[in-house]
Coordinates of C-alpha atoms in Angstrom, one line a residue:
X1 CA -39.2 -218.2 -82.3
X2 CA -38.4 -215.2 -80.2
X3 CA -41.3 -213.2 -81.7
X4 CA -43.7 -216.1 -80.8
X5 CA -42.5 -216.1 -77.2
X6 CA -43.0 -212.3 -77.0
X7 CA -46.6 -212.7 -78.4
X8 CA -47.3 -215.4 -75.8
X9 CA -46.1 -213.2 -73.0
X10 CA -48.3 -210.3 -74.2
X11 CA -51.3 -212.6 -74.5
X12 CA -51.2 -213.7 -70.9
X13 CA -49.1 -214.5 -67.9
X14 CA -46.6 -217.4 -68.3
X15 CA -43.9 -219.0 -66.2
X16 CA -40.3 -217.8 -66.6
X17 CA -38.4 -219.6 -69.2
X18 CA -35.5 -220.2 -66.9
X19 CA -36.0 -221.5 -63.4
X20 CA -33.1 -219.2 -62.2
X21 CA -34.7 -216.1 -63.7
X22 CA -35.6 -213.5 -61.0
X23 CA -39.1 -212.0 -61.0
X24 CA -38.6 -208.3 -60.2
X25 CA -41.4 -206.4 -58.4
X26 CA -43.4 -203.9 -60.3
X27 CA -43.9 -200.2 -59.4
X28 CA -47.0 -200.9 -57.4
X29 CA -45.3 -203.4 -55.2
X30 CA -42.4 -200.9 -54.6
X31 CA -44.8 -198.2 -53.6
X32 CA -46.6 -200.5 -51.2
X33 CA -43.2 -201.5 -49.6
X34 CA -42.2 -197.8 -49.1
X35 CA -45.6 -197.0 -47.5
X36 CA -45.2 -200.0 -45.2
X37 CA -41.8 -198.9 -44.1
X38 CA -43.1 -195.4 -43.2
X39 CA -45.3 -196.8 -40.5
X40 CA -47.8 -199.5 -39.4
X41 CA -51.0 -199.5 -41.4
X42 CA -53.0 -200.2 -38.2
X43 CA -52.0 -196.7 -36.9
X44 CA -53.9 -193.6 -38.0
X45 CA -52.7 -192.0 -41.2
X46 CA -50.0 -189.5 -40.6
X47 CA -48.8 -191.0 -37.3
X48 CA -45.1 -191.6 -36.6
X49 CA -44.0 -195.2 -36.1
X50 CA -42.6 -194.7 -32.6
X51 CA -41.5 -198.4 -32.4
X52 CA -38.6 -197.6 -34.8
X53 CA -37.0 -195.2 -32.3
X54 CA -35.3 -196.6 -29.2
X55 CA -34.8 -193.9 -26.6
X56 CA -31.6 -193.8 -24.5
X57 CA -32.4 -195.3 -21.1
X58 CA -32.9 -192.6 -18.4
X59 CA -32.6 -189.7 -20.8
X60 CA -36.0 -188.3 -19.9
X61 CA -35.3 -188.3 -16.1
X62 CA -31.7 -187.4 -16.3
X63 CA -30.3 -184.9 -13.7
X64 CA -27.9 -183.6 -16.3
X65 CA -26.1 -184.6 -19.6
X66 CA -22.6 -185.1 -20.7
X67 CA -22.3 -183.9 -24.3
X68 CA -19.0 -184.5 -25.9
X69 CA -18.0 -183.6 -29.6
X70 CA -16.4 -186.5 -31.4
X71 CA -16.5 -185.8 -35.1
X72 CA -15.8 -182.8 -37.3
X73 CA -17.5 -182.8 -40.7
X74 CA -15.1 -180.6 -42.6
X75 CA -16.7 -177.9 -44.9
X76 CA -14.9 -175.3 -47.0
X77 CA -17.7 -172.8 -46.3
X78 CA -20.4 -171.8 -43.9
X79 CA -23.2 -174.3 -43.2
X80 CA -26.6 -172.7 -43.6
X81 CA -28.7 -175.8 -42.7
X82 CA -28.6 -179.5 -41.7
X83 CA -31.0 -182.4 -41.6
X84 CA -30.9 -186.1 -40.8
X85 CA -32.9 -189.3 -41.2
X86 CA -34.9 -190.6 -38.3
X87 CA -32.4 -193.3 -37.4
X88 CA -29.4 -190.9 -38.0
X89 CA -28.0 -193.1 -40.8
X90 CA -27.5 -190.2 -43.1
X91 CA -26.9 -186.5 -42.4
X92 CA -27.4 -183.8 -45.0
X93 CA -25.9 -180.3 -44.9
X94 CA -26.4 -177.3 -47.1
X95 CA -23.5 -175.0 -47.7
X96 CA -23.0 -171.4 -48.7
X97 CA -21.1 -172.7 -51.8
X98 CA -24.3 -174.3 -53.2
X99 CA -23.5 -178.0 -52.5
X100 CA -25.7 -180.5 -50.8
X101 CA -23.5 -182.9 -48.9
X102 CA -24.5 -186.4 -47.7
X103 CA -22.6 -187.8 -44.7
X104 CA -22.5 -191.3 -43.3
X105 CA -23.2 -190.6 -39.7
X106 CA -22.6 -194.2 -38.4
X107 CA -19.3 -194.6 -40.2
X108 CA -18.1 -191.2 -39.1
X109 CA -18.5 -192.2 -35.4
X110 CA -17.3 -195.8 -35.7
X111 CA -14.8 -195.4 -38.6
X112 CA -11.1 -194.8 -38.6
X113 CA -10.9 -191.6 -40.7
X114 CA -9.1 -189.0 -38.6
X115 CA -8.5 -185.3 -38.9
X116 CA -5.2 -184.0 -40.1
X117 CA -3.0 -181.9 -37.8
X118 CA -4.1 -178.7 -39.4
X119 CA -7.8 -179.6 -39.2
X120 CA -7.5 -180.4 -35.4
X121 CA -5.9 -177.0 -34.7
X122 CA -8.2 -175.0 -32.4
X123 CA -10.4 -178.0 -31.6
X124 CA -10.9 -179.7 -28.3
X125 CA -9.0 -183.0 -27.7
X126 CA -12.1 -185.2 -28.0
X127 CA -12.5 -184.3 -31.7
X128 CA -10.3 -186.7 -33.5
X129 CA -12.4 -188.2 -36.2
X130 CA -13.4 -186.8 -39.6
X131 CA -16.9 -187.0 -41.1
X132 CA -17.3 -189.5 -43.9
X133 CA -18.6 -187.7 -47.0
X134 CA -20.6 -190.1 -49.2
X135 CA -21.7 -187.8 -52.0
X136 CA -22.5 -184.2 -52.9
X137 CA -24.4 -182.4 -55.6
X138 CA -25.1 -178.8 -56.6
X139 CA -28.2 -177.0 -55.7
X140 CA -28.9 -175.9 -59.3
X141 CA -31.5 -173.5 -60.4
X142 CA -33.9 -175.5 -62.6
X143 CA -35.3 -173.8 -65.8
X144 CA -38.8 -172.5 -65.5
X145 CA -41.8 -172.9 -67.8
X146 CA -41.2 -169.6 -69.4
X147 CA -37.4 -170.0 -70.0
X148 CA -36.1 -170.4 -73.5
X149 CA -35.1 -173.9 -74.5
X150 CA -31.4 -174.8 -74.5
X151 CA -29.5 -174.3 -77.8
X152 CA -28.9 -177.3 -80.0
X153 CA -25.2 -176.6 -80.1
X154 CA -23.6 -178.2 -77.0
X155 CA -20.8 -175.5 -77.1
X156 CA -23.4 -172.8 -76.6
X157 CA -25.1 -174.4 -73.6
X158 CA -24.7 -172.3 -70.5
X159 CA -24.4 -174.3 -67.2
X160 CA -27.2 -173.7 -64.8
X161 CA -26.7 -171.3 -61.9
X162 CA -26.0 -172.7 -58.5
X163 CA -27.7 -171.3 -55.4
X164 CA -26.6 -171.4 -51.8
X165 CA -28.6 -174.0 -49.8
X166 CA -30.6 -171.7 -47.5
X167 CA -32.7 -174.5 -46.1
X168 CA -33.1 -178.3 -46.2
X169 CA -35.2 -181.1 -44.8
X170 CA -35.2 -184.8 -45.6
X171 CA -37.6 -187.7 -45.6
X172 CA -37.4 -189.9 -42.5
X173 CA -36.2 -192.9 -44.6
X174 CA -34.1 -190.7 -47.0
X175 CA -36.4 -191.4 -50.0
X176 CA -36.3 -187.7 -51.0
X177 CA -35.3 -184.3 -49.7
X178 CA -36.2 -180.6 -50.3
X179 CA -33.9 -177.6 -50.5
X180 CA -34.5 -173.9 -50.6
X181 CA -33.0 -171.6 -53.3
X182 CA -32.1 -167.9 -53.4
X183 CA -34.6 -167.2 -56.2
X184 CA -37.5 -168.6 -54.1
X185 CA -37.8 -172.0 -55.7
X186 CA -37.9 -175.3 -53.7
X187 CA -36.2 -178.3 -55.3
X188 CA -37.4 -181.8 -54.5
X189 CA -34.5 -184.3 -55.0
X190 CA -34.5 -188.1 -55.1
X191 CA -32.1 -189.5 -52.6
X192 CA -32.5 -193.3 -52.2
X193 CA -33.0 -193.9 -55.9
X194 CA -31.4 -191.8 -58.7
X195 CA -29.6 -189.7 -56.1
X196 CA -29.1 -186.0 -56.8
X197 CA -31.8 -185.6 -59.6
X198 CA -34.4 -182.9 -59.2
X199 CA -37.8 -184.5 -59.6
X200 CA -40.0 -181.4 -59.1
X201 CA -39.8 -177.7 -58.4
X202 CA -42.2 -175.9 -56.1
X203 CA -42.5 -172.3 -57.4
X204 CA -44.3 -169.6 -55.4
X205 CA -41.8 -167.6 -53.3
X206 CA -40.0 -164.6 -54.8
X207 CA -36.9 -164.5 -52.5
X208 CA -34.6 -166.8 -50.6
X209 CA -36.4 -169.8 -48.9
X210 CA -35.0 -169.6 -45.4
X211 CA -37.2 -172.2 -43.7
X212 CA -38.3 -175.7 -44.8
X213 CA -40.1 -178.1 -42.5
X214 CA -41.7 -181.4 -43.4
X215 CA -45.0 -181.7 -41.6
X216 CA -45.8 -184.8 -39.4
X217 CA -47.0 -187.5 -41.7
X218 CA -44.6 -186.4 -44.5
X219 CA -47.4 -185.6 -46.9
X220 CA -47.1 -181.8 -46.7
X221 CA -44.4 -179.1 -46.3
X222 CA -44.1 -175.8 -44.6
X223 CA -41.9 -173.1 -46.3
X224 CA -40.9 -169.6 -45.2
X225 CA -39.1 -167.1 -47.2
X226 CA -37.5 -163.6 -47.1
X227 CA -40.6 -162.4 -49.1
X228 CA -42.5 -162.6 -45.8
X229 CA -44.7 -165.5 -46.9
X230 CA -45.4 -168.7 -45.0
X231 CA -46.9 -171.4 -47.2
X232 CA -48.2 -174.9 -46.6
X233 CA -47.6 -177.3 -49.6
X234 CA -49.3 -180.5 -50.5
X235 CA -46.5 -182.9 -51.6
X236 CA -48.9 -185.3 -53.4
X237 CA -50.1 -182.6 -55.9
X238 CA -47.4 -179.9 -55.6
X239 CA -50.0 -177.3 -54.9
X240 CA -50.4 -174.7 -52.0
X241 CA -52.8 -175.8 -49.3
X242 CA -52.8 -172.5 -47.4
X243 CA -50.9 -169.3 -47.0
X244 CA -50.6 -168.2 -43.4
X245 CA -51.2 -164.5 -42.8
X246 CA -49.5 -162.4 -40.2
X247 CA -45.7 -162.2 -40.8
X248 CA -44.4 -158.8 -41.8
X249 CA -40.7 -159.6 -42.0
X250 CA -38.4 -162.4 -43.1
X251 CA -39.3 -165.9 -41.8
X252 CA -36.5 -167.2 -39.7
X253 CA -37.8 -170.5 -38.2
X254 CA -40.7 -172.9 -38.0
X255 CA -41.5 -175.9 -35.9
X256 CA -44.5 -178.0 -34.8
X257 CA -45.8 -178.4 -31.3
X258 CA -45.3 -181.7 -29.4
X259 CA -48.2 -184.0 -29.0
X260 CA -49.1 -182.9 -25.5
X261 CA -50.8 -179.8 -27.0
X262 CA -52.6 -181.5 -29.8
X263 CA -53.6 -184.9 -28.4
X264 CA -53.4 -184.3 -24.7
X265 CA -50.9 -187.1 -24.3
X266 CA -47.3 -187.2 -23.0
X267 CA -45.6 -189.3 -25.7
X268 CA -43.7 -187.1 -28.1
X269 CA -43.9 -189.9 -30.7
X270 CA -47.7 -189.7 -31.1
X271 CA -47.8 -186.5 -33.1
X272 CA -50.5 -186.6 -35.8
X273 CA -50.4 -184.6 -39.1
X274 CA -53.7 -182.7 -38.8
X275 CA -53.5 -182.0 -35.0
X276 CA -50.5 -179.8 -34.5
X277 CA -49.8 -176.2 -33.7
X278 CA -47.3 -174.5 -36.0
X279 CA -45.0 -171.9 -34.5
X280 CA -43.0 -169.5 -36.8
X281 CA -40.7 -166.6 -36.0
X282 CA -39.9 -163.6 -38.1
X283 CA -36.8 -161.4 -38.2
X284 CA -38.6 -158.5 -36.4
X285 CA -38.9 -160.6 -33.2
X286 CA -42.5 -161.7 -33.6
X287 CA -43.8 -165.2 -32.8
X288 CA -46.8 -166.6 -34.7
X289 CA -48.9 -169.6 -33.6
X290 CA -51.2 -171.4 -36.1
X291 CA -53.6 -174.2 -35.3
X292 CA -53.6 -176.4 -38.4
X293 CA -57.1 -177.7 -37.4
X294 CA -58.6 -174.2 -37.8
X295 CA -59.9 -173.9 -41.4
X296 CA -59.8 -170.1 -41.1
X297 CA -56.1 -170.1 -40.3
X298 CA -56.4 -167.6 -37.5
X299 CA -53.1 -166.5 -36.0
X300 CA -51.9 -165.7 -32.5
X301 CA -49.1 -163.1 -32.5
X302 CA -46.6 -162.5 -29.7
X303 CA -44.5 -159.5 -30.7
X304 CA -41.2 -158.4 -29.3
X305 CA -42.7 -155.3 -27.7
X306 CA -45.0 -157.3 -25.5
X307 CA -42.0 -159.3 -24.4
X308 CA -40.0 -156.1 -23.7
X309 CA -37.3 -157.5 -26.0
X310 CA -35.5 -156.0 -29.0
X311 CA -37.1 -156.6 -32.4
X312 CA -35.0 -159.6 -33.4
X313 CA -35.6 -163.4 -33.4
X314 CA -33.8 -166.2 -35.3
X315 CA -34.8 -169.3 -33.4
X316 CA -37.5 -170.5 -31.1
X317 CA -38.5 -174.0 -29.8
X318 CA -41.2 -175.7 -27.7
X319 CA -40.8 -177.3 -24.3
X320 CA -41.3 -181.0 -24.1
X321 CA -44.8 -180.7 -22.6
X322 CA -45.7 -178.0 -25.0
X323 CA -46.7 -175.4 -22.3
X324 CA -43.8 -173.0 -22.8
X325 CA -41.9 -171.4 -25.7
X326 CA -38.2 -170.4 -25.7
X327 CA -37.0 -167.7 -28.0
X328 CA -33.5 -166.4 -28.4
X329 CA -33.0 -162.6 -28.5
X330 CA -30.3 -160.2 -29.6
X331 CA -29.7 -158.8 -26.1
X332 CA -28.1 -162.0 -24.7
X333 CA -31.5 -163.1 -23.4
X334 CA -33.8 -166.1 -23.9
X335 CA -37.5 -165.4 -23.3
X336 CA -39.5 -168.1 -21.6
X337 CA -43.1 -167.6 -22.8
X338 CA -46.3 -169.2 -21.5
X339 CA -48.1 -170.7 -24.5
X340 CA -51.6 -170.4 -23.0
X341 CA -51.3 -166.8 -22.0
X342 CA -48.7 -165.5 -24.3
X343 CA -46.8 -163.8 -21.5
X344 CA -43.1 -163.8 -20.6
X345 CA -42.5 -165.9 -17.5
X346 CA -38.9 -165.0 -17.1
X347 CA -35.8 -164.0 -19.1
X348 CA -32.7 -166.1 -19.0
X349 CA -29.8 -163.7 -18.9
X350 CA -26.6 -164.9 -20.6
X351 CA -23.2 -163.2 -20.0
X352 CA -22.7 -160.0 -21.9
X353 CA -19.9 -161.4 -24.1
X354 CA -22.2 -164.2 -25.4
X355 CA -23.8 -161.8 -27.9
X356 CA -26.7 -162.9 -30.1
X357 CA -28.6 -166.1 -29.2
X358 CA -29.0 -167.7 -32.6
X359 CA -30.4 -171.1 -31.8
X360 CA -32.2 -172.8 -28.9
X361 CA -33.3 -176.4 -28.3
X362 CA -34.8 -178.2 -25.3
X363 CA -33.3 -181.4 -23.9
X364 CA -35.6 -184.4 -23.4
X365 CA -35.9 -184.1 -19.6
X366 CA -37.6 -180.7 -20.2
X367 CA -35.2 -179.2 -17.6
X368 CA -32.2 -178.2 -19.7
X369 CA -32.1 -175.8 -22.5
X370 CA -29.4 -175.5 -25.2
X371 CA -28.6 -171.9 -26.0
X372 CA -26.3 -171.4 -29.1
X373 CA -24.7 -168.0 -29.2
X374 CA -21.7 -166.4 -30.8
X375 CA -19.1 -167.5 -28.2
X376 CA -20.3 -171.0 -27.4
X377 CA -23.2 -173.4 -26.7
X378 CA -24.6 -173.4 -23.1
X379 CA -26.8 -175.9 -21.5
X380 CA -29.0 -174.0 -19.1
X381 CA -30.5 -175.7 -16.0
X382 CA -34.0 -174.2 -15.8
X383 CA -34.6 -175.3 -12.2
X384 CA -31.7 -173.3 -10.8
X385 CA -32.9 -170.0 -9.3
X386 CA -29.6 -168.3 -8.5
X387 CA -29.8 -166.1 -11.6
X388 CA -33.5 -165.4 -11.0
X389 CA -32.8 -164.2 -7.4
X390 CA -30.0 -161.9 -8.5
X391 CA -32.3 -160.3 -11.2
X392 CA -35.1 -159.8 -8.7
X393 CA -32.7 -158.2 -6.2
X394 CA -31.4 -155.8 -8.8
X395 CA -35.0 -154.8 -9.6
X396 CA -35.7 -154.2 -5.9
X397 CA -32.7 -152.0 -5.7
X398 CA -33.7 -150.1 -8.8
X399 CA -37.2 -149.5 -7.4
X400 CA -35.8 -148.4 -3.9
X401 CA -33.5 -145.9 -5.4
X402 CA -36.4 -143.9 -6.9
X403 CA -37.9 -141.8 -4.1
X404 CA -40.5 -139.0 -4.3
X405 CA -39.4 -135.5 -3.7
X406 CA -40.2 -134.3 -0.1
X407 CA -40.9 -130.6 0.8
X408 CA -38.1 -128.8 2.5
X409 CA -38.8 -126.5 5.5
X410 CA -36.8 -123.3 5.3
X411 CA -34.0 -122.8 7.8
X412 CA -34.9 -121.0 11.0
X413 CA -32.1 -118.8 12.4
X414 CA -31.8 -117.7 16.0
X415 CA -29.4 -115.4 17.7
X416 CA -27.4 -118.3 19.1
X417 CA -27.3 -121.1 16.5
X418 CA -28.5 -121.8 13.0
X419 CA -30.7 -124.8 12.6
X420 CA -30.3 -127.1 9.6
X421 CA -33.1 -127.3 6.9
X422 CA -35.0 -130.5 7.4
X423 CA -37.5 -132.3 5.0
X424 CA -41.1 -132.1 6.3
X425 CA -44.0 -134.5 5.8
X426 CA -47.6 -133.7 5.2
X427 CA -48.2 -132.9 8.9
X428 CA -45.2 -130.5 9.1
X429 CA -43.1 -132.9 11.1
X430 CA -39.4 -133.3 10.3
X431 CA -38.6 -136.4 8.2
X432 CA -35.2 -138.1 7.9
X433 CA -33.7 -137.4 4.5
X434 CA -33.0 -140.5 2.4
X435 CA -29.3 -140.3 1.5
X436 CA -26.6 -142.8 0.7
X437 CA -24.5 -143.3 3.8
X438 CA -21.1 -143.9 2.2
X439 CA -21.3 -147.2 0.4
X440 CA -21.4 -145.4 -2.9
X441 CA -24.2 -147.5 -4.5
X442 CA -26.6 -144.7 -4.7
X443 CA -29.3 -146.7 -2.8
X444 CA -30.5 -146.1 0.7
X445 CA -30.3 -149.4 2.7
X446 CA -32.4 -150.1 5.8
X447 CA -29.5 -150.2 8.1
X448 CA -28.4 -146.8 6.8
X449 CA -31.8 -145.3 7.5
X450 CA -31.9 -146.5 11.1
X451 CA -28.4 -145.1 11.9
X452 CA -28.9 -141.9 10.0
X453 CA -32.2 -141.1 11.7
X454 CA -30.9 -141.4 15.2
X455 CA -27.6 -139.6 14.5
X456 CA -29.1 -136.7 12.7
X457 CA -31.7 -136.2 15.5
X458 CA -28.9 -136.0 18.1
X459 CA -26.9 -133.6 16.0
X460 CA -29.8 -131.2 15.6
X461 CA -30.6 -131.3 19.3
X462 CA -27.0 -130.7 20.4
X463 CA -25.6 -128.6 17.6
X464 CA -23.2 -126.9 19.9
X465 CA -22.1 -130.0 21.8
X466 CA -18.7 -131.4 21.5
X467 CA -17.6 -134.5 19.7
X468 CA -17.6 -136.6 22.8
X469 CA -21.2 -135.8 23.6
X470 CA -22.3 -136.6 20.0
X471 CA -20.3 -139.9 20.1
X472 CA -22.0 -140.8 23.4
X473 CA -25.4 -140.0 21.9
X474 CA -24.7 -142.4 19.0
X475 CA -23.7 -145.1 21.4
X476 CA -27.1 -144.9 23.1
X477 CA -28.8 -145.8 19.8
X478 CA -26.9 -149.1 19.7
X479 CA -24.4 -150.5 17.2
X480 CA -25.3 -149.9 13.5
X481 CA -26.2 -152.9 11.4
X482 CA -24.0 -153.8 8.6
X483 CA -25.3 -155.0 5.2
X484 CA -24.6 -158.6 4.6
X485 CA -22.7 -159.1 1.3
X486 CA -24.7 -160.7 -1.6
X487 CA -24.2 -164.4 -1.9
X488 CA -22.5 -165.3 -5.2
X489 CA -25.2 -166.5 -7.6
X490 CA -25.2 -170.1 -8.6
X491 CA -24.1 -170.5 -12.2
X492 CA -27.2 -172.0 -13.9
X493 CA -25.5 -173.2 -17.0
X494 CA -22.6 -175.3 -18.3
X495 CA -20.6 -174.8 -21.4
X496 CA -20.6 -177.6 -24.1
X497 CA -17.1 -177.9 -25.6
X498 CA -16.5 -177.7 -29.4
X499 CA -18.0 -174.5 -30.7
X500 CA -16.5 -171.0 -30.3
X501 CA -16.6 -167.8 -32.2
X502 CA -19.4 -168.1 -34.9
X503 CA -23.1 -168.1 -35.5
X504 CA -24.9 -171.3 -34.7
X505 CA -27.1 -172.0 -37.7
X506 CA -28.6 -175.3 -36.5
X507 CA -28.8 -177.6 -33.4
X508 CA -30.2 -181.1 -34.1
X509 CA -30.9 -183.8 -31.6
X510 CA -31.8 -187.2 -32.9
X511 CA -35.1 -188.9 -31.9
X512 CA -33.3 -191.5 -29.8
X513 CA -31.5 -188.7 -27.8
X514 CA -28.2 -190.4 -28.3
X515 CA -26.5 -187.8 -30.6
X516 CA -26.5 -184.1 -31.5
X517 CA -25.3 -182.1 -34.4
X518 CA -24.3 -178.4 -34.5
X519 CA -23.5 -176.3 -37.5
X520 CA -22.1 -172.8 -37.9
X521 CA -23.2 -170.4 -40.7
X522 CA -24.8 -167.0 -41.1
X523 CA -27.8 -168.2 -43.2
X524 CA -27.3 -165.1 -45.3
X525 CA -27.7 -162.7 -42.4
X526 CA -25.2 -160.8 -40.3
X527 CA -22.4 -162.5 -38.4
X528 CA -19.4 -164.7 -39.0
X529 CA -19.0 -168.5 -39.5
X530 CA -16.5 -171.0 -38.3
X531 CA -17.4 -173.4 -41.2
X532 CA -17.7 -176.2 -38.6
X533 CA -20.2 -179.1 -38.4
X534 CA -19.7 -181.2 -35.2
X535 CA -21.2 -184.5 -34.2
X536 CA -21.8 -185.0 -30.5
X537 CA -22.6 -188.0 -28.2
X538 CA -25.1 -187.4 -25.4
X539 CA -24.8 -189.3 -22.2
X540 CA -27.6 -189.1 -19.6
X541 CA -26.5 -188.5 -16.0
X542 CA -29.1 -190.2 -13.8
X543 CA -29.2 -189.7 -10.0
X544 CA -28.5 -192.9 -8.0

């Protein structure tokens, strides 16, 4: 009887034998459901579904921001990379120990798990909660096509090697994620279903994959490596679309331009897959710009020498309008570069004890810039000009202290007195010597020149006169002007609490601009790590 029913089912469709039996969807229906979840079909292919993200009210016109750390996701090692889903439901971190960790972001903020007394040591008072770790798996090196098959005896099977997670990025709905390995491979992991299983390996790089960035549309992937190669992958076929030329050093970062450059609009959510500008940085301080619409793949290069900066760059980001680029440097500076001309507009000078600027990120009002350095994270107000005025005044003083050499007229001696040697101009007339009049700064100020010229002239005319006559001569010239002291410069930045004393490996702001994540790790380069991953809450401060 059972075999007859099986033959009937194979011959054609039939009704379920039991009215309570559930008809499960087939693979095609599941694929259609996942495609529908990624975005509206009426929108062009590769366009983000902006309706899924609700921006914080007033965040784009805020005068400032209050950023407070609330959660510490405890790690036993340095965190090389971090990524999150679009709605910040899940957060993924890659560690130096080779583990990929999945955190429940919502439960971490709203839950009751707290840090122990030892874990709270050295943290600010607002950090009380502990991150909720959901799962973790190892970033294993998968066997290649040419590797020998495993032995039949289970006792002889060697466990696979584990690689540090040098880079990571995740699908917006957490369907899959990609991680970079030390040997140059890129593992594609399933996350939503059959979590932690490697579904495919992208093989092309020969050294550590330091950068992974899923392209808008989530159909392709950008990868950068220590082997100086920058590749564009097709995730549907697993093949290389293009290799971008230009980098001559290790790739350190990559990001896509906002939509204002590509589409001429102002909504950052309207970024299309084929209409973006890719920016990449290399360890030698160069910035590379690629237009993905250009079939030739031409590159615009902005090197460190043209920026008058040291040859070093770890992180760079776009402004919200896409007209400027911010790049962190090794000499405590952040270069603000004009995208159209490729010229440095200004340098944001951080305090000398801040050391390297290892990560930068722009806030949604396009007015504040987050600068992650060794000592802490600063939020720089780009509209304040106090620091700019001070830098310009220092440059003016440096230029005024350099004076051309003037010819000196030999001293003329008479029988009565000896006349001082005086500098002469081109017409042979005496010229007042530019000297520092006692303030010790090595610079001749205008008020010093006025007083010095009149006093020296009177002394030369009345060389034999007494002190009283010389004093009377000086009084005729009027009182000398005194230099007004420099006004103390307005501090153009504020310090965000939480981080201190380590390299910032990643700064992540969610699309709704409600939350921020920071992680500390060296990414395999120089520096020290605090092994901390902090979750922040962002509050917009809007003017009344």
